[in-house]
Amino acid sequence: MYTGIYFLIEAIFYSILLIFVYFRKKVFKSKENKVYSALIIVTFIELLLEIILDFVGPLYLEMPKVSYSVAKIYGAFIIIWNCLLCVYVFLVALNIKCKEKYSNISSMLLICFGIALSIASLLLPIHFFYSGKIAYTYGPSVNIIYFSAIVYSLIGVFCLLWNIKNWKDKRFIPVIILVTLGSLCSYIQYNNPSLLLATAVHAFITFLMYFTIENPDKK
């Protein structure tokens, strides 16, 4: 966990900057922007939780309730972030296909699925591993997080393929980055579990999305 603290500090800076700029700006009250507003808040909380986890995680033997609770809540927020990005991309896909009438039911299904996965992650066991500077969590709870990332990424890829003629639409940039950069980071993290990159990548994608939704009428 400690090896990723520098990425987190930088991500926190950009997240605060984004909150300050975005919520001071008048934006279109579209469904996509409402989801993006929630995504910004979730990203910031996710960053704070991981930083807190960096400090309370090593104390899992002395204060297990605190350490395990923070770890599980942090994991739930990762799932929520994946869910919200997926909802955003799906809304974009429906908008391009002129099928907005399905947006409410689609969003509700995706969100309910995300809530179910979050609850499962909160209820299932999670374990800590600490050895020198190597630190990470594992177990069924963490497996649910990986599962959610795979499922929501596949849904994002489906949206891209469904709109293959419009994949250059700037609103699809987040899912393209998530699939490419996310896959690379997952590979790196698989070989070095202590180097936590997921949250920093989420912050980067959320920050980049600001430039794709700033003027949604212009493409």
PDB file of C-alpha atoms in Angstrom:
ATOM      1  CA  MET A   1       0.000   0.000   0.000  1.00  0.00           C
ATOM      2  CA  TYR A   2       2.765   2.438   0.874  1.00  0.00           C
ATOM      3  CA  THR A   3       4.370   2.304  -2.578  1.00  0.00           C
ATOM      4  CA  GLY A   4       1.309   3.900  -4.117  1.00  0.00           C
ATOM      5  CA  ILE A   5       1.031   6.831  -1.701  1.00  0.00           C
ATOM      6  CA  TYR A   6       2.727   9.279  -4.080  1.00  0.00           C
ATOM      7  CA  PHE A   7       0.224   8.498  -6.818  1.00  0.00           C
ATOM      8  CA  LEU A   8      -2.587   9.084  -4.323  1.00  0.00           C
ATOM      9  CA  ILE A   9      -1.286  12.458  -3.148  1.00  0.00           C
ATOM     10  CA  GLU A  10      -1.052  13.664  -6.735  1.00  0.00           C
ATOM     11  CA  ALA A  11      -4.519  12.266  -7.494  1.00  0.00           C
ATOM     12  CA  ILE A  12      -5.980  14.026  -4.442  1.00  0.00           C
ATOM     13  CA  PHE A  13      -4.628  17.337  -5.732  1.00  0.00           C
ATOM     14  CA  TYR A  14      -6.259  16.882  -9.144  1.00  0.00           C
ATOM     15  CA  SER A  15      -9.482  15.657  -7.542  1.00  0.00           C
ATOM     16  CA  ILE A  16      -9.781  18.750  -5.347  1.00  0.00           C
ATOM     17  CA  LEU A  17      -9.033  20.958  -8.347  1.00  0.00           C
ATOM     18  CA  LEU A  18     -11.736  19.188 -10.339  1.00  0.00           C
ATOM     19  CA  ILE A  19     -14.324  19.596  -7.562  1.00  0.00           C
ATOM     20  CA  PHE A  20     -13.522  23.294  -7.281  1.00  0.00           C
ATOM     21  CA  VAL A  21     -13.730  23.936 -11.024  1.00  0.00           C
ATOM     22  CA  TYR A  22     -16.664  21.683 -11.943  1.00  0.00           C
ATOM     23  CA  PHE A  23     -19.123  22.604  -9.211  1.00  0.00           C
ATOM     24  CA  ARG A  24     -18.502  26.312  -9.723  1.00  0.00           C
ATOM     25  CA  LYS A  25     -19.306  25.963 -13.401  1.00  0.00           C
ATOM     26  CA  LYS A  26     -22.780  25.975 -14.915  1.00  0.00           C
ATOM     27  CA  VAL A  27     -23.254  22.650 -16.670  1.00  0.00           C
ATOM     28  CA  PHE A  28     -26.077  21.153 -18.697  1.00  0.00           C
ATOM     29  CA  LYS A  29     -28.532  19.273 -16.506  1.00  0.00           C
ATOM     30  CA  SER A  30     -28.365  16.064 -18.500  1.00  0.00           C
ATOM     31  CA  LYS A  31     -28.508  12.546 -17.067  1.00  0.00           C
ATOM     32  CA  GLU A  32     -24.912  12.036 -18.101  1.00  0.00           C
ATOM     33  CA  ASN A  33     -23.733  15.087 -16.191  1.00  0.00           C
ATOM     34  CA  LYS A  34     -25.687  14.053 -13.097  1.00  0.00           C
ATOM     35  CA  VAL A  35     -23.875  10.725 -13.153  1.00  0.00           C
ATOM     36  CA  TYR A  36     -20.572  12.518 -13.683  1.00  0.00           C
ATOM     37  CA  SER A  37     -21.240  14.779 -10.694  1.00  0.00           C
ATOM     38  CA  ALA A  38     -21.701  11.689  -8.516  1.00  0.00           C
ATOM     39  CA  LEU A  39     -18.572  10.148 -10.039  1.00  0.00           C
ATOM     40  CA  ILE A  40     -16.468  13.145  -8.980  1.00  0.00           C
ATOM     41  CA  ILE A  41     -17.605  12.832  -5.352  1.00  0.00           C
ATOM     42  CA  VAL A  42     -17.113   9.061  -5.306  1.00  0.00           C
ATOM     43  CA  THR A  43     -13.598   9.461  -6.725  1.00  0.00           C
ATOM     44  CA  PHE A  44     -12.634  11.928  -4.006  1.00  0.00           C
ATOM     45  CA  ILE A  45     -14.006   9.711  -1.215  1.00  0.00           C
ATOM     46  CA  GLU A  46     -12.291   6.696  -2.764  1.00  0.00           C
ATOM     47  CA  LEU A  47      -8.940   8.513  -2.653  1.00  0.00           C
ATOM     48  CA  LEU A  48      -9.431   9.565   0.959  1.00  0.00           C
ATOM     49  CA  LEU A  49     -10.361   6.013   1.969  1.00  0.00           C
ATOM     50  CA  GLU A  50      -7.256   4.537   0.379  1.00  0.00           C
ATOM     51  CA  ILE A  51      -5.017   7.063   2.120  1.00  0.00           C
ATOM     52  CA  ILE A  52      -6.708   6.251   5.445  1.00  0.00           C
ATOM     53  CA  LEU A  53      -6.280   2.556   4.690  1.00  0.00           C
ATOM     54  CA  ASP A  54      -2.559   3.102   4.180  1.00  0.00           C
ATOM     55  CA  PHE A  55      -2.359   4.136   7.829  1.00  0.00           C
ATOM     56  CA  VAL A  56      -4.911   1.870   9.545  1.00  0.00           C
ATOM     57  CA  GLY A  57      -4.215  -1.215   7.424  1.00  0.00           C
ATOM     58  CA  PRO A  58      -0.930  -2.083   9.168  1.00  0.00           C
ATOM     59  CA  LEU A  59      -2.814  -1.936  12.488  1.00  0.00           C
ATOM     60  CA  TYR A  60      -5.203  -4.741  11.557  1.00  0.00           C
ATOM     61  CA  LEU A  61      -3.971  -6.852  14.481  1.00  0.00           C
ATOM     62  CA  GLU A  62      -4.235  -4.034  17.054  1.00  0.00           C
ATOM     63  CA  MET A  63      -7.513  -2.521  15.781  1.00  0.00           C
ATOM     64  CA  PRO A  64      -9.082  -5.108  13.454  1.00  0.00           C
ATOM     65  CA  LYS A  65     -12.580  -3.579  13.365  1.00  0.00           C
ATOM     66  CA  VAL A  66     -11.275  -0.259  12.064  1.00  0.00           C
ATOM     67  CA  SER A  67      -8.831  -1.754   9.555  1.00  0.00           C
ATOM     68  CA  TYR A  68     -11.256  -4.284   8.119  1.00  0.00           C
ATOM     69  CA  SER A  69     -14.124  -1.785   8.002  1.00  0.00           C
ATOM     70  CA  VAL A  70     -12.097   0.812   6.110  1.00  0.00           C
ATOM     71  CA  ALA A  71     -10.788  -1.837   3.708  1.00  0.00           C
ATOM     72  CA  LYS A  72     -14.277  -3.106   2.921  1.00  0.00           C
ATOM     73  CA  ILE A  73     -15.812   0.360   2.537  1.00  0.00           C
ATOM     74  CA  TYR A  74     -12.931   1.303   0.252  1.00  0.00           C
ATOM     75  CA  GLY A  75     -13.590  -1.786  -1.855  1.00  0.00           C
ATOM     76  CA  ALA A  76     -17.297  -0.934  -2.067  1.00  0.00           C
ATOM     77  CA  PHE A  77     -16.433   2.527  -3.388  1.00  0.00           C
ATOM     78  CA  ILE A  78     -14.248   1.010  -6.096  1.00  0.00           C
ATOM     79  CA  ILE A  79     -17.255  -1.015  -7.230  1.00  0.00           C
ATOM     80  CA  ILE A  80     -19.493   2.068  -7.102  1.00  0.00           C
ATOM     81  CA  TRP A  81     -16.988   3.971  -9.242  1.00  0.00           C
ATOM     82  CA  ASN A  82     -16.929   1.180 -11.836  1.00  0.00           C
ATOM     83  CA  CYS A  83     -20.720   1.145 -11.795  1.00  0.00           C
ATOM     84  CA  LEU A  84     -21.118   4.902 -12.285  1.00  0.00           C
ATOM     85  CA  LEU A  85     -18.644   5.018 -15.165  1.00  0.00           C
ATOM     86  CA  CYS A  86     -20.498   2.144 -16.806  1.00  0.00           C
ATOM     87  CA  VAL A  87     -23.826   3.945 -16.376  1.00  0.00           C
ATOM     88  CA  TYR A  88     -22.313   7.095 -17.886  1.00  0.00           C
ATOM     89  CA  VAL A  89     -20.991   5.254 -20.946  1.00  0.00           C
ATOM     90  CA  PHE A  90     -24.266   3.367 -21.392  1.00  0.00           C
ATOM     91  CA  LEU A  91     -26.214   6.637 -21.316  1.00  0.00           C
ATOM     92  CA  VAL A  92     -23.898   8.032 -23.986  1.00  0.00           C
ATOM     93  CA  ALA A  93     -24.447   4.931 -26.129  1.00  0.00           C
ATOM     94  CA  LEU A  94     -28.225   5.166 -25.798  1.00  0.00           C
ATOM     95  CA  ASN A  95     -28.131   8.877 -26.587  1.00  0.00           C
ATOM     96  CA  ILE A  96     -26.161   8.304 -29.786  1.00  0.00           C
ATOM     97  CA  LYS A  97     -28.548   5.518 -30.823  1.00  0.00           C
ATOM     98  CA  CYS A  98     -31.550   7.767 -30.041  1.00  0.00           C
ATOM     99  CA  LYS A  99     -32.827   5.224 -27.523  1.00  0.00           C
ATOM    100  CA  GLU A 100     -33.045   7.511 -24.499  1.00  0.00           C
ATOM    101  CA  LYS A 101     -36.371   5.909 -23.534  1.00  0.00           C
ATOM    102  CA  TYR A 102     -34.376   2.941 -22.228  1.00  0.00           C
ATOM    103  CA  SER A 103     -32.002   5.080 -20.163  1.00  0.00           C
ATOM    104  CA  ASN A 104     -33.932   4.915 -16.872  1.00  0.00           C
ATOM    105  CA  ILE A 105     -34.403   1.152 -16.820  1.00  0.00           C
ATOM    106  CA  SER A 106     -30.829   0.530 -18.020  1.00  0.00           C
ATOM    107  CA  SER A 107     -29.356   2.839 -15.387  1.00  0.00           C
ATOM    108  CA  MET A 108     -31.491   1.274 -12.664  1.00  0.00           C
ATOM    109  CA  LEU A 109     -30.404  -2.261 -13.579  1.00  0.00           C
ATOM    110  CA  LEU A 110     -26.722  -1.329 -13.664  1.00  0.00           C
ATOM    111  CA  ILE A 111     -26.938   0.543 -10.357  1.00  0.00           C
ATOM    112  CA  CYS A 112     -28.857  -2.287  -8.650  1.00  0.00           C
ATOM    113  CA  PHE A 113     -26.213  -4.729  -9.861  1.00  0.00           C
ATOM    114  CA  GLY A 114     -23.513  -2.431  -8.479  1.00  0.00           C
ATOM    115  CA  ILE A 115     -25.282  -2.154  -5.125  1.00  0.00           C
ATOM    116  CA  ALA A 116     -25.603  -5.948  -4.948  1.00  0.00           C
ATOM    117  CA  LEU A 117     -21.887  -6.392  -5.656  1.00  0.00           C
ATOM    118  CA  SER A 118     -21.001  -3.702  -3.094  1.00  0.00           C
ATOM    119  CA  ILE A 119     -23.066  -5.433  -0.416  1.00  0.00           C
ATOM    120  CA  ALA A 120     -21.465  -8.774  -1.281  1.00  0.00           C
ATOM    121  CA  SER A 121     -18.009  -7.204  -1.010  1.00  0.00           C
ATOM    122  CA  LEU A 122     -18.905  -5.743   2.387  1.00  0.00           C
ATOM    123  CA  LEU A 123     -20.188  -9.076   3.712  1.00  0.00           C
ATOM    124  CA  LEU A 124     -17.487 -11.397   2.376  1.00  0.00           C
ATOM    125  CA  PRO A 125     -14.150 -11.944   4.190  1.00  0.00           C
ATOM    126  CA  ILE A 126     -11.095  -9.839   3.423  1.00  0.00           C
ATOM    127  CA  HIS A 127      -7.512 -10.533   4.495  1.00  0.00           C
ATOM    128  CA  PHE A 128      -4.405  -8.404   4.957  1.00  0.00           C
ATOM    129  CA  PHE A 129      -0.872  -9.303   3.922  1.00  0.00           C
ATOM    130  CA  TYR A 130       2.100  -7.369   5.287  1.00  0.00           C
ATOM    131  CA  SER A 131       5.737  -8.325   4.799  1.00  0.00           C
ATOM    132  CA  GLY A 132       8.257  -5.516   4.936  1.00  0.00           C
ATOM    133  CA  LYS A 133       7.237  -2.942   2.349  1.00  0.00           C
ATOM    134  CA  ILE A 134       4.881  -5.370   0.615  1.00  0.00           C
ATOM    135  CA  ALA A 135       1.268  -4.795   1.634  1.00  0.00           C
ATOM    136  CA  TYR A 136      -2.054  -5.662   0.053  1.00  0.00           C
ATOM    137  CA  THR A 137      -5.498  -7.154   0.687  1.00  0.00           C
ATOM    138  CA  TYR A 138      -6.924 -10.355  -0.719  1.00  0.00           C
ATOM    139  CA  GLY A 139      -9.791 -12.785  -0.302  1.00  0.00           C
ATOM    140  CA  PRO A 140     -13.410 -13.209  -1.504  1.00  0.00           C
ATOM    141  CA  SER A 141     -14.244  -9.550  -0.874  1.00  0.00           C
ATOM    142  CA  VAL A 142     -11.401  -8.426  -3.139  1.00  0.00           C
ATOM    143  CA  ASN A 143     -12.367 -11.011  -5.764  1.00  0.00           C
ATOM    144  CA  ILE A 144     -15.792  -9.369  -6.012  1.00  0.00           C
ATOM    145  CA  ILE A 145     -14.076  -6.068  -6.785  1.00  0.00           C
ATOM    146  CA  TYR A 146     -12.064  -7.637  -9.608  1.00  0.00           C
ATOM    147  CA  PHE A 147     -15.226  -9.316 -10.872  1.00  0.00           C
ATOM    148  CA  SER A 148     -17.089  -5.997 -10.976  1.00  0.00           C
ATOM    149  CA  ALA A 149     -14.238  -4.368 -12.878  1.00  0.00           C
ATOM    150  CA  ILE A 150     -14.295  -7.121 -15.498  1.00  0.00           C
ATOM    151  CA  VAL A 151     -18.083  -7.087 -15.905  1.00  0.00           C
ATOM    152  CA  TYR A 152     -18.380  -3.313 -16.175  1.00  0.00           C
ATOM    153  CA  SER A 153     -15.404  -3.153 -18.547  1.00  0.00           C
ATOM    154  CA  LEU A 154     -17.073  -5.736 -20.795  1.00  0.00           C
ATOM    155  CA  ILE A 155     -20.275  -3.678 -20.778  1.00  0.00           C
ATOM    156  CA  GLY A 156     -18.196  -0.647 -21.750  1.00  0.00           C
ATOM    157  CA  VAL A 157     -16.615  -2.577 -24.616  1.00  0.00           C
ATOM    158  CA  PHE A 158     -20.102  -3.652 -25.717  1.00  0.00           C
ATOM    159  CA  CYS A 159     -21.141   0.020 -25.844  1.00  0.00           C
ATOM    160  CA  LEU A 160     -18.117   0.791 -28.012  1.00  0.00           C
ATOM    161  CA  LEU A 161     -18.842  -2.073 -30.400  1.00  0.00           C
ATOM    162  CA  TRP A 162     -22.526  -1.144 -30.483  1.00  0.00           C
ATOM    163  CA  ASN A 163     -21.508   2.341 -31.582  1.00  0.00           C
ATOM    164  CA  ILE A 164     -18.498   1.296 -33.620  1.00  0.00           C
ATOM    165  CA  LYS A 165     -19.213   3.997 -36.215  1.00  0.00           C
ATOM    166  CA  ASN A 166     -19.226   6.627 -33.478  1.00  0.00           C
ATOM    167  CA  TRP A 167     -16.419   5.348 -31.247  1.00  0.00           C
ATOM    168  CA  LYS A 168     -14.466   8.541 -31.914  1.00  0.00           C
ATOM    169  CA  ASP A 169     -17.111  10.462 -29.958  1.00  0.00           C
ATOM    170  CA  LYS A 170     -15.124  12.133 -27.178  1.00  0.00           C
ATOM    171  CA  ARG A 171     -17.559  10.856 -24.554  1.00  0.00           C
ATOM    172  CA  PHE A 172     -16.279   7.323 -25.179  1.00  0.00           C
ATOM    173  CA  ILE A 173     -12.719   8.336 -24.285  1.00  0.00           C
ATOM    174  CA  PRO A 174     -13.069   7.315 -20.592  1.00  0.00           C
ATOM    175  CA  VAL A 175     -13.963   3.703 -21.337  1.00  0.00           C
ATOM    176  CA  ILE A 176     -11.243   3.448 -24.004  1.00  0.00           C
ATOM    177  CA  ILE A 177      -8.682   4.645 -21.465  1.00  0.00           C
ATOM    178  CA  LEU A 178     -10.117   2.364 -18.775  1.00  0.00           C
ATOM    179  CA  VAL A 179      -9.849  -0.712 -21.013  1.00  0.00           C
ATOM    180  CA  THR A 180      -6.310   0.085 -22.209  1.00  0.00           C
ATOM    181  CA  LEU A 181      -4.681   1.801 -19.238  1.00  0.00           C
ATOM    182  CA  GLY A 182      -6.730  -0.226 -16.758  1.00  0.00           C
ATOM    183  CA  SER A 183      -5.574  -3.493 -18.302  1.00  0.00           C
ATOM    184  CA  LEU A 184      -1.941  -2.365 -18.167  1.00  0.00           C
ATOM    185  CA  CYS A 185      -2.258  -1.295 -14.532  1.00  0.00           C
ATOM    186  CA  SER A 186      -4.000  -4.562 -13.639  1.00  0.00           C
ATOM    187  CA  TYR A 187      -1.079  -6.496 -15.153  1.00  0.00           C
ATOM    188  CA  ILE A 188       1.439  -4.384 -13.221  1.00  0.00           C
ATOM    189  CA  GLN A 189      -0.520  -4.750 -10.000  1.00  0.00           C
ATOM    190  CA  TYR A 190      -0.878  -8.511 -10.521  1.00  0.00           C
ATOM    191  CA  ASN A 191       2.911  -8.793 -10.597  1.00  0.00           C
ATOM    192  CA  ASN A 192       3.353  -6.252  -7.807  1.00  0.00           C
ATOM    193  CA  PRO A 193       0.237  -6.314  -5.555  1.00  0.00           C
ATOM    194  CA  SER A 194       1.622  -3.648  -3.228  1.00  0.00           C
ATOM    195  CA  LEU A 195       1.654  -1.046  -5.995  1.00  0.00           C
ATOM    196  CA  LEU A 196      -1.976   0.072  -5.878  1.00  0.00           C
ATOM    197  CA  LEU A 197      -2.805   1.963  -9.049  1.00  0.00           C
ATOM    198  CA  ALA A 198      -6.561   1.493  -9.446  1.00  0.00           C
ATOM    199  CA  THR A 199      -7.660   4.546  -7.467  1.00  0.00           C
ATOM    200  CA  ALA A 200      -5.110   6.829  -9.127  1.00  0.00           C
ATOM    201  CA  VAL A 201      -6.281   5.608 -12.539  1.00  0.00           C
ATOM    202  CA  HIS A 202      -9.908   6.266 -11.541  1.00  0.00           C
ATOM    203  CA  ALA A 203      -8.978   9.820 -10.536  1.00  0.00           C
ATOM    204  CA  PHE A 204      -7.133  10.361 -13.823  1.00  0.00           C
ATOM    205  CA  ILE A 205     -10.086   9.129 -15.890  1.00  0.00           C
ATOM    206  CA  THR A 206     -12.562  11.226 -13.882  1.00  0.00           C
ATOM    207  CA  PHE A 207     -10.391  14.308 -14.363  1.00  0.00           C
ATOM    208  CA  LEU A 208     -10.054  13.650 -18.090  1.00  0.00           C
ATOM    209  CA  MET A 209     -13.827  13.229 -18.427  1.00  0.00           C
ATOM    210  CA  TYR A 210     -14.283  16.883 -17.505  1.00  0.00           C
ATOM    211  CA  PHE A 211     -12.966  17.835 -20.932  1.00  0.00           C
ATOM    212  CA  THR A 212     -15.417  15.474 -22.636  1.00  0.00           C
ATOM    213  CA  ILE A 213     -18.552  16.769 -20.921  1.00  0.00           C
ATOM    214  CA  GLU A 214     -17.681  20.453 -20.682  1.00  0.00           C
ATOM    215  CA  ASN A 215     -19.566  21.321 -23.909  1.00  0.00           C
ATOM    216  CA  PRO A 216     -21.692  18.226 -24.651  1.00  0.00           C
ATOM    217  CA  ASP A 217     -23.478  19.915 -27.542  1.00  0.00           C
ATOM    218  CA  LYS A 218     -20.229  20.278 -29.476  1.00  0.00           C
ATOM    219  CA  LYS A 219     -18.577  17.220 -30.937  1.00  0.00           C
TER     220      LYS A 219
END
